[in-house]
Coordinates of C-alpha atoms and ligand atoms in Angstrom, one line a residue:
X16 CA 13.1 -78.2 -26.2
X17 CA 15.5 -76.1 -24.2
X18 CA 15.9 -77.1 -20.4
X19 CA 16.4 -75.0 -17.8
X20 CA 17.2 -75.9 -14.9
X21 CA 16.2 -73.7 -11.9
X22 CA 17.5 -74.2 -8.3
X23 CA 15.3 -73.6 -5.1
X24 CA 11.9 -74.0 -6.7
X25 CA 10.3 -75.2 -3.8
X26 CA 10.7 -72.1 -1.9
X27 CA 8.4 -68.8 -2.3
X28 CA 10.5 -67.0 -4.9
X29 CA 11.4 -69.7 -6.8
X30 CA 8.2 -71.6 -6.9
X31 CA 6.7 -68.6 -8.8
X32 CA 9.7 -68.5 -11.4
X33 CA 9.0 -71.9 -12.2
X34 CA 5.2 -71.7 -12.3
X35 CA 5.7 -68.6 -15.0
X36 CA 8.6 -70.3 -16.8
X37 CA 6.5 -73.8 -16.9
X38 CA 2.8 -71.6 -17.9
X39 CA 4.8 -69.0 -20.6
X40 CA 7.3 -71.6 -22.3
X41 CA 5.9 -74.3 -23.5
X42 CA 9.3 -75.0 -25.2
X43 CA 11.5 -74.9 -22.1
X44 CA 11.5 -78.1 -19.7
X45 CA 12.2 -76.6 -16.1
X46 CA 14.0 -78.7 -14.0
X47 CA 13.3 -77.6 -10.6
X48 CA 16.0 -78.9 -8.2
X49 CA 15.6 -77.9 -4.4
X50 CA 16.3 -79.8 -1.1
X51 CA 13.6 -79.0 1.0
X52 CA 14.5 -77.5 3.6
X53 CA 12.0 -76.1 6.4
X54 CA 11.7 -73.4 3.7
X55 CA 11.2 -75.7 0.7
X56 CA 7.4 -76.8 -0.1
X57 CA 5.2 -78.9 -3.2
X58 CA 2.4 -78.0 -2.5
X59 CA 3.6 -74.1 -3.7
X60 CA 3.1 -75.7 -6.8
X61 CA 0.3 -78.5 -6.6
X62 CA -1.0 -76.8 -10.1
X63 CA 1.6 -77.6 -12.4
X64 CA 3.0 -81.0 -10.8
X65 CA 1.9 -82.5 -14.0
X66 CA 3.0 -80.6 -16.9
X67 CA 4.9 -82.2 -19.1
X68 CA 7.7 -79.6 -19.1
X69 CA 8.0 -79.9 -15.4
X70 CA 10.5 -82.4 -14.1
X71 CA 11.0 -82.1 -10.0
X72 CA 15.0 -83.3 -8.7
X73 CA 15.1 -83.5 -4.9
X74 CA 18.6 -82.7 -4.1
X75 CA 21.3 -80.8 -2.3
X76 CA 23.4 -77.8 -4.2
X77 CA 25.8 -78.5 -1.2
X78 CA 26.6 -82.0 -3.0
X79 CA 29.1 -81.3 -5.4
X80 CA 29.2 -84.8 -7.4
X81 CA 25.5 -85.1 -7.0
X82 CA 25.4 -81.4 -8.9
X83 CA 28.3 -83.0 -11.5
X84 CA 26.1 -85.6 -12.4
X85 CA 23.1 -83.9 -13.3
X86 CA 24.5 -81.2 -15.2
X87 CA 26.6 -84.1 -17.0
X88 CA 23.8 -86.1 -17.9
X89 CA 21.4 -83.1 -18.7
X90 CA 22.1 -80.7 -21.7
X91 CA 20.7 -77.5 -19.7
X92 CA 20.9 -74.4 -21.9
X93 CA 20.6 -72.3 -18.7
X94 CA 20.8 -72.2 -14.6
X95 CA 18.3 -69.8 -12.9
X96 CA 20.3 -70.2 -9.0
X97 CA 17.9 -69.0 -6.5
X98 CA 18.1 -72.0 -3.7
X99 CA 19.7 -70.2 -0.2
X100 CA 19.3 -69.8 2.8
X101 CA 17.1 -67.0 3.4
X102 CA 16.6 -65.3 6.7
X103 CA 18.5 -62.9 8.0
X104 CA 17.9 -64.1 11.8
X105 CA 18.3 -67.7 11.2
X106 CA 22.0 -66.4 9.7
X107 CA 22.6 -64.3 13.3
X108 CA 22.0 -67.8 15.3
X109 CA 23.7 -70.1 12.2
X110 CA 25.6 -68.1 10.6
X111 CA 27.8 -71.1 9.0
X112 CA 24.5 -72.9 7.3
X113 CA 24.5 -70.4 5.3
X114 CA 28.3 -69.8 4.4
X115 CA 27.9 -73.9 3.1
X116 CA 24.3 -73.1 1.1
X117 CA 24.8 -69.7 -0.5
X118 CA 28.6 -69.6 -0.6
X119 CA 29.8 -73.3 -1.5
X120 CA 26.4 -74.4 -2.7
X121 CA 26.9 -71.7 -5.6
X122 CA 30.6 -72.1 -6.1
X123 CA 29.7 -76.1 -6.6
X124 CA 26.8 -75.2 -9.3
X125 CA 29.3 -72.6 -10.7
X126 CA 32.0 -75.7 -11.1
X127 CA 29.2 -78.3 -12.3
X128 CA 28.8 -75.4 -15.0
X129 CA 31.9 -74.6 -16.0
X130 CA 32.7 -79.0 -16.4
X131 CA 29.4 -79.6 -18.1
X132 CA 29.5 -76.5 -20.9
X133 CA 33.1 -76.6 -21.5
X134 CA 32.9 -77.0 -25.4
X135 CA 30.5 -74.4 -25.8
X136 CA 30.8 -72.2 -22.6
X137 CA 29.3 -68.8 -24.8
X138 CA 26.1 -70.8 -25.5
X139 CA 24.6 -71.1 -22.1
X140 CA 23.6 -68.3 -19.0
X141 CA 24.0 -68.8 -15.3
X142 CA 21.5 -66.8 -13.7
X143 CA 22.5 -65.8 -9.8
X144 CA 19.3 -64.5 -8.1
X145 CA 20.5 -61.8 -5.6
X146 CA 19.3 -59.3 -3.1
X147 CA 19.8 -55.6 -2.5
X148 CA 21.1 -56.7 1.1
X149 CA 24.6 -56.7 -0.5
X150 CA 24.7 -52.6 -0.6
X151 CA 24.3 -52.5 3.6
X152 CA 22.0 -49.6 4.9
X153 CA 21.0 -46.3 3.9
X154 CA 21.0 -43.2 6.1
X155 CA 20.1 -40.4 3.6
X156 CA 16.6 -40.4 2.8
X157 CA 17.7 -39.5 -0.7
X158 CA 19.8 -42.1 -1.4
X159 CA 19.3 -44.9 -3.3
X160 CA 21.1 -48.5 -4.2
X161 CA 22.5 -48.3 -7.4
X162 CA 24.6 -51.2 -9.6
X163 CA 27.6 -49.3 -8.6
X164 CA 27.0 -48.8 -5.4
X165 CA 29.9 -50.9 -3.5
X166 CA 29.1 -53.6 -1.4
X167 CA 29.0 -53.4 2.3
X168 CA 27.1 -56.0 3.7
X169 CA 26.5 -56.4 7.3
X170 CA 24.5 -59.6 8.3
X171 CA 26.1 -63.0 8.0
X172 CA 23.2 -63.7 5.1
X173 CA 23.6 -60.8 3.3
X174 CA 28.2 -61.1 3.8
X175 CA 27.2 -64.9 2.5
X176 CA 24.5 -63.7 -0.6
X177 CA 27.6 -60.9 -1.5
X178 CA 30.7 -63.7 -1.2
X179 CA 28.2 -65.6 -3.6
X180 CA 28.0 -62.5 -5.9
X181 CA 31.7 -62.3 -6.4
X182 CA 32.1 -65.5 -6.9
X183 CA 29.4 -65.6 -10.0
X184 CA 31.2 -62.2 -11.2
X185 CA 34.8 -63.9 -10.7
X186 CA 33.9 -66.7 -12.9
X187 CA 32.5 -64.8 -15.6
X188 CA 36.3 -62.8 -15.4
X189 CA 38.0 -65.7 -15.3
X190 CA 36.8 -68.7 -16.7
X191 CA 34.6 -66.0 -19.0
X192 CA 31.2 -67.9 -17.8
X193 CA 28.5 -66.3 -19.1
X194 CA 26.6 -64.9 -16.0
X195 CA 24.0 -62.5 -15.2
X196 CA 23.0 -61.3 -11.7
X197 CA 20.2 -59.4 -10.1
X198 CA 19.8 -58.2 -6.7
X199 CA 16.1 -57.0 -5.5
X200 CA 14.5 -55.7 -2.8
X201 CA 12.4 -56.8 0.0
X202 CA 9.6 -59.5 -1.5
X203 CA 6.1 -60.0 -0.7
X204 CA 2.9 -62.2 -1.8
X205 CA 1.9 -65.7 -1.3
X206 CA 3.7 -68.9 -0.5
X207 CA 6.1 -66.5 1.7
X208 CA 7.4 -68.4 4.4
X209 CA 5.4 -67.1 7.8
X210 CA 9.3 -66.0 9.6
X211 CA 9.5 -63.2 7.2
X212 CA 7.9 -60.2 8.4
X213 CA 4.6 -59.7 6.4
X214 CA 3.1 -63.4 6.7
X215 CA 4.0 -63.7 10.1
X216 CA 1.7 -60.5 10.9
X217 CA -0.5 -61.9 8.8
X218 CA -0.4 -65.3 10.5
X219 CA 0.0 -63.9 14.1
X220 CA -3.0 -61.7 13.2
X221 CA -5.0 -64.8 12.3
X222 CA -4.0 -66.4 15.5
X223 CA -4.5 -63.7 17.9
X224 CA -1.2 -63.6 19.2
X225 CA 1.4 -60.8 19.5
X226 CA 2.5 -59.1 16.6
X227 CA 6.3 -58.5 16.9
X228 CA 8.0 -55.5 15.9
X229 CA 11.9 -55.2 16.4
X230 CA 12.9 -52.4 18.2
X231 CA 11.0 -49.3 17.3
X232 CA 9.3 -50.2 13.9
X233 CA 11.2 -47.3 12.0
X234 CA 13.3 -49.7 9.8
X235 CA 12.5 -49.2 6.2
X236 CA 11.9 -51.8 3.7
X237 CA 11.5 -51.4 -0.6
X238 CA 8.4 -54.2 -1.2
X239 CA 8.2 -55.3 -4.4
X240 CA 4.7 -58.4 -5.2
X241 CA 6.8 -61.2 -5.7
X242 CA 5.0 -62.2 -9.6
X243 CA 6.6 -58.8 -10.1
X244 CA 10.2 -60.2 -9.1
X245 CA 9.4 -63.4 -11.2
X246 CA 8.8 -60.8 -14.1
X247 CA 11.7 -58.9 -13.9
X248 CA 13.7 -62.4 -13.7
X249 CA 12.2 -63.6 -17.1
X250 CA 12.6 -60.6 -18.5
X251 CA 16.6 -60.0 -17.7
X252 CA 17.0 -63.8 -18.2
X253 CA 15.6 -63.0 -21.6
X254 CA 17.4 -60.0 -22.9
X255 CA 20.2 -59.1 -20.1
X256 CA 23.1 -58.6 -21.0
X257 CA 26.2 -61.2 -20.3
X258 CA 28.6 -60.4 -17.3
X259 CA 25.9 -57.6 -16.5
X260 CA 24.2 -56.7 -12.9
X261 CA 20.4 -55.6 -12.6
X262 CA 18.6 -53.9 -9.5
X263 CA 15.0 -54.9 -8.9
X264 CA 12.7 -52.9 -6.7
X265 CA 9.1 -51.3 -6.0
X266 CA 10.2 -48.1 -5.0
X267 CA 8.0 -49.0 -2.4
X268 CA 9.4 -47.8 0.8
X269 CA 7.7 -48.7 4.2
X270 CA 8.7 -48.1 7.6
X271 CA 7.7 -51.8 9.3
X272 CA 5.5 -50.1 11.6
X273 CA 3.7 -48.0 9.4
X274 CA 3.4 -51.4 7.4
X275 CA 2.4 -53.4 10.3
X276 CA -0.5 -50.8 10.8
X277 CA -1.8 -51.1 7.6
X278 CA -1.7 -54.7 7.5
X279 CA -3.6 -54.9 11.0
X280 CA -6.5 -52.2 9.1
X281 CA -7.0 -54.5 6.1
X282 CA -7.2 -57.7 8.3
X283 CA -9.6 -55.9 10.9
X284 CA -11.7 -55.5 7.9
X285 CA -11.5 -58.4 6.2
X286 CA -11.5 -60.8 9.3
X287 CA -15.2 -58.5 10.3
X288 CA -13.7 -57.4 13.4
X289 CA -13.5 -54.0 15.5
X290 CA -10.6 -51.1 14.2
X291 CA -8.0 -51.2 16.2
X292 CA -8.5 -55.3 17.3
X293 CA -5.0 -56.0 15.1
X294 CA -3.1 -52.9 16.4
X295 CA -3.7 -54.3 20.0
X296 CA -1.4 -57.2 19.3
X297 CA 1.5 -55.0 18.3
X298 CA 4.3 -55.5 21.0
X299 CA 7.4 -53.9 20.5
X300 CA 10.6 -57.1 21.2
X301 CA 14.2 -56.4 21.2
X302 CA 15.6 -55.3 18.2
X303 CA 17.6 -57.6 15.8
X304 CA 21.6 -57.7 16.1
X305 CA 23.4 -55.1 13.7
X306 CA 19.8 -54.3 12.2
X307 CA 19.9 -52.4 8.9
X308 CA 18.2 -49.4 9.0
X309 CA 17.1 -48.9 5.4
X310 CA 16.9 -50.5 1.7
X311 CA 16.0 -48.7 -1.2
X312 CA 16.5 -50.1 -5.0
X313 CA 17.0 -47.8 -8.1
X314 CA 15.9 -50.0 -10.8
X315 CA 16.2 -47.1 -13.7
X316 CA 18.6 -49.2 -15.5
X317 CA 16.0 -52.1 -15.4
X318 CA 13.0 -49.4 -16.5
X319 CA 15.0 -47.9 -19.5
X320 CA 17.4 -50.7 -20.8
X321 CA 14.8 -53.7 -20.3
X322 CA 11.5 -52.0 -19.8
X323 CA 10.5 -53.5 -16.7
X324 CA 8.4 -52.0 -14.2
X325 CA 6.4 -53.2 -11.0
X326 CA 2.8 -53.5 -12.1
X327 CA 1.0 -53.7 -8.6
X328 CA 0.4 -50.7 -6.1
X329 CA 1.1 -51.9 -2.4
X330 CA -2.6 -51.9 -1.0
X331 CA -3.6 -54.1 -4.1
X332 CA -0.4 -56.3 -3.2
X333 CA -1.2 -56.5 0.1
X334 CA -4.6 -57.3 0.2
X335 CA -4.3 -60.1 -2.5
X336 CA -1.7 -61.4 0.0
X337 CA -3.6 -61.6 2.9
X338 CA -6.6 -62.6 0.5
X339 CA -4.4 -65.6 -0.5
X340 CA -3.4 -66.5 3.6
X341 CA -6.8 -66.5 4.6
X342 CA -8.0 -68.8 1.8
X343 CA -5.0 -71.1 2.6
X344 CA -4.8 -71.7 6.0
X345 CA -4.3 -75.5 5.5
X346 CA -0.7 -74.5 4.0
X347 CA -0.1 -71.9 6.9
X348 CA -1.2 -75.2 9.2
X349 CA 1.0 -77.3 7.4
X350 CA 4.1 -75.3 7.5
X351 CA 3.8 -73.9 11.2
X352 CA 3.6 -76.9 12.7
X353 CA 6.6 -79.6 13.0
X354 CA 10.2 -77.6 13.2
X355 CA 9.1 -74.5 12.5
X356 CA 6.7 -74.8 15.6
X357 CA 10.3 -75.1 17.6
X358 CA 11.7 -72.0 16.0
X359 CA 9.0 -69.7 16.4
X360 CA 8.4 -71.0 20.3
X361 CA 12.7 -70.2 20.8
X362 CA 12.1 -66.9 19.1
X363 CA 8.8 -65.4 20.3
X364 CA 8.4 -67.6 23.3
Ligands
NAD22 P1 13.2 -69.4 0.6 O1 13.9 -69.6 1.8 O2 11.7 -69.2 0.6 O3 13.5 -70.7 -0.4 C1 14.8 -71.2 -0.6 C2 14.6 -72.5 -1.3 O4 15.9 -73.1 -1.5 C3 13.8 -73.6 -0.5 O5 12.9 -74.2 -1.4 C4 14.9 -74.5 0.0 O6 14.4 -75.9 0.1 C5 15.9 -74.4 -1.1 N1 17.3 -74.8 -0.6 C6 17.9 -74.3 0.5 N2 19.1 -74.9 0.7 C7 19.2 -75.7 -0.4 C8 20.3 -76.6 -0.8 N3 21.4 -76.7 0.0 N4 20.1 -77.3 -1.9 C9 19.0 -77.1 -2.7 N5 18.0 -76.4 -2.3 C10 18.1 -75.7 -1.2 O7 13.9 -68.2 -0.2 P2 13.3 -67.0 -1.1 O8 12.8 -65.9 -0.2 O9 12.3 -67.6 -2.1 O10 14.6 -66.5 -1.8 C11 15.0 -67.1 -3.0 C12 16.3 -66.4 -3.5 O11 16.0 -65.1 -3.7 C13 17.4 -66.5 -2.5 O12 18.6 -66.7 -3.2 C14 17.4 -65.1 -1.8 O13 18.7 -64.7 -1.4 C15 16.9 -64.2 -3.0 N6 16.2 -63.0 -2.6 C16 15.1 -63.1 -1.7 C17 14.4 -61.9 -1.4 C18 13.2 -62.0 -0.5 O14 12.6 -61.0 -0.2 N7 12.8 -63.2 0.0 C19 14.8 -60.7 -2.0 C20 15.8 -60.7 -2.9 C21 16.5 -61.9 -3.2
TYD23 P1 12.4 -59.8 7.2 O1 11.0 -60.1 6.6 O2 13.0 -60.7 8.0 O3 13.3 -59.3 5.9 P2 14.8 -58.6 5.9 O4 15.3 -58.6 7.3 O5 15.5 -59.6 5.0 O6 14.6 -57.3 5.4 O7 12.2 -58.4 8.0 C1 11.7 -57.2 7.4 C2 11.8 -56.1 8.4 O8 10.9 -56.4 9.5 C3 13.2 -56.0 9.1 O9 13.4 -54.6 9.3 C4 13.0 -56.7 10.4 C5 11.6 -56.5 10.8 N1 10.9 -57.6 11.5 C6 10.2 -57.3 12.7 O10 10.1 -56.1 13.1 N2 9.5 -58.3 13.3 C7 9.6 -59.6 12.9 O11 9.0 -60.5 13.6 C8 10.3 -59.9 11.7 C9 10.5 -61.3 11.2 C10 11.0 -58.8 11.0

């Protein structure tokens, strides 16, 4: 049995890597090792606690003989790194929790690699999971991200996800460890954390209460379902190419108001309550420091080289998602109340 040890699997991306990667492989263990954080969360994956090639390590990628250790004492054939800090406003009011997560926290699983495979480095992958945040923002309406495209990011989490790119690239140069990385676009579906954009409408929506939108709404997103991220991670994990980049995207652009709308329509509907109840709630907040005006992924290079595509059109997306909130509220409970009750209070008042 190959393991693989995946990092962050507690949080919403990650919990749905390891669900596939635990349901499609019966000969992979998966290690899932994630600190919980406010972001990190069991019960996103209550239904395969018990499989036998599941094997849950609480711990901190910040901890560098803790991370050491385990990949001493564990033969792991392969690291799938998604654990991070993950929201670009908690980055503008902490911008150095996430320099020590996503910059050190990968350089220390980067060094626990490089000890533990050092007799047979060319037999093993380190996956870094990476977002299209790197490239900055896009103006033209015809432009598009591409794996060239140079790197310009502009939010403390997206500078800190982009240190942690060259870092991965710098030790596959270097110390010739063999690395793939990905970068995608804006994800969506459940288990997403309600501070993201999508389930907070969803949540707020629920609740009644205002539905923020940042300055004027006309920011523009790429969504891509995130089983379709988890997908596309298999997939280049699979048959990637070593020392090689991939963009993943919906081609699924969305101005946020135009998304909000929508979302406030299909939760009228399914909630039973008068058009235009959801819209009400829409108030328009200051915007966000040094806001990024658009994302937009080309993922030809995924399409043609691997054969990956997105298999689910947004509407379809959206409305299992706010399926999957409404038949979950206990986790929505669960997770909006404590410290994140704090944060959303200093943030939306
Ligand atoms: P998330 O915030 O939902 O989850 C992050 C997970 O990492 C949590 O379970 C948390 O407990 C864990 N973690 C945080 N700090 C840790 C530490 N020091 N040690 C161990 N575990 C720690 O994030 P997400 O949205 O699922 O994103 C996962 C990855 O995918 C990140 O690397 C992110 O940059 C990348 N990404 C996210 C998106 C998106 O739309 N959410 C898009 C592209 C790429
Ligand atoms: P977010 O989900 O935080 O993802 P990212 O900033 O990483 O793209 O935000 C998505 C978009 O929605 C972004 O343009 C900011 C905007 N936004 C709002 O308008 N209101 C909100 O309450 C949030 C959280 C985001």
């Amino acid at each position: 049995m190959k393991k693989i040890l995946i990092t962050g699997g507690a949080g919403f991306i990650g919990s749905h890597v390891v669900r596939r990667f635990v349901n499609q492989y019966p000969n992979y263990h998966i290690y899932n090792l994630d600190a919980l954080t406010y972001a990190g969360n069991l019960e996103n994956l209550r239904d395969i606690e018990d499989a036998t090639n599941y094997t849950f390590v609480k711990g901190d990628i910040t901890d560098a003989v803790f991370l050491d250790d385990l990949l001493a004492e564990n033969d792991f054939y392969g690291v799938i790194h998604l654990a991070a800090e993950s929201h670009v406003d908690r980055s503008i009011s902490d911008p150095l929790a996430f320099v020590v997560t996503n910059v050190i926290g990968t350089v220390n699983l980067l060094n626990a690699a490089r000890k533990a495979w050092k007799d047979d480095l060319a037999d093993h992958l380190f996956y870094h999971v990476s977002t299209d945040e790197v490239y900055g923002e896009l103006h033209d309406p015809n432009e598009f991200f591409l794996e060239t495209t140079s790197y310009d990011p502009r939010s403390p989490y997206s500078a800190s996800k982009a240190s942690s790119d060259h870092f991965v690239r710098a030790y596959h140069n270097t110390y010739k460890m063999p690395v793939v990385i990905s970068n995608c676009s804006n994800n969506y579906g459940p288990n997403h954390f309600p501070e993201k954009l999508i389930p907070l409408m969803i949540h707020n929506i629920m609740q009644k209460k205002p539905l923020p939108v940042y300055g004027k709404g006309e920011n523009v997103r790429d969504w891509l379902y995130v089983e379709d991220h988890a997908r596309a991670i298999d997939t280049i994990f699979h048959d990637g190419q070593v020392g090689e980049t991939y963009n993943i995207g919906g081609h699924n652009e969305w101005k946020n108001l135009d998304l909000v709308l929508l979302l406030c329509k299909i939760m009228d509907e399914k909630l039973g309550r008068e058009a235009g109840s959801a819209e009400s709630l829409i108030t328009y907040v200051t915007d966000r420091a040094g806001h990024d005006l658009r994302y937009a992924i080309d993922a030809t290079r995924l399409k043609t080289e691997l054969g990956w595509e997105p298999s689910l059109q947004f509407e379809e997306g959206l409305t299992k998602t706010v399926d999957w909130y409404l038949n979950n509220q206990a986790w929505l409970d669960n997770v909006t109340s404590g410290n994140y009750k704090k944060y959303y209070e200093e943030m939306y008042g």
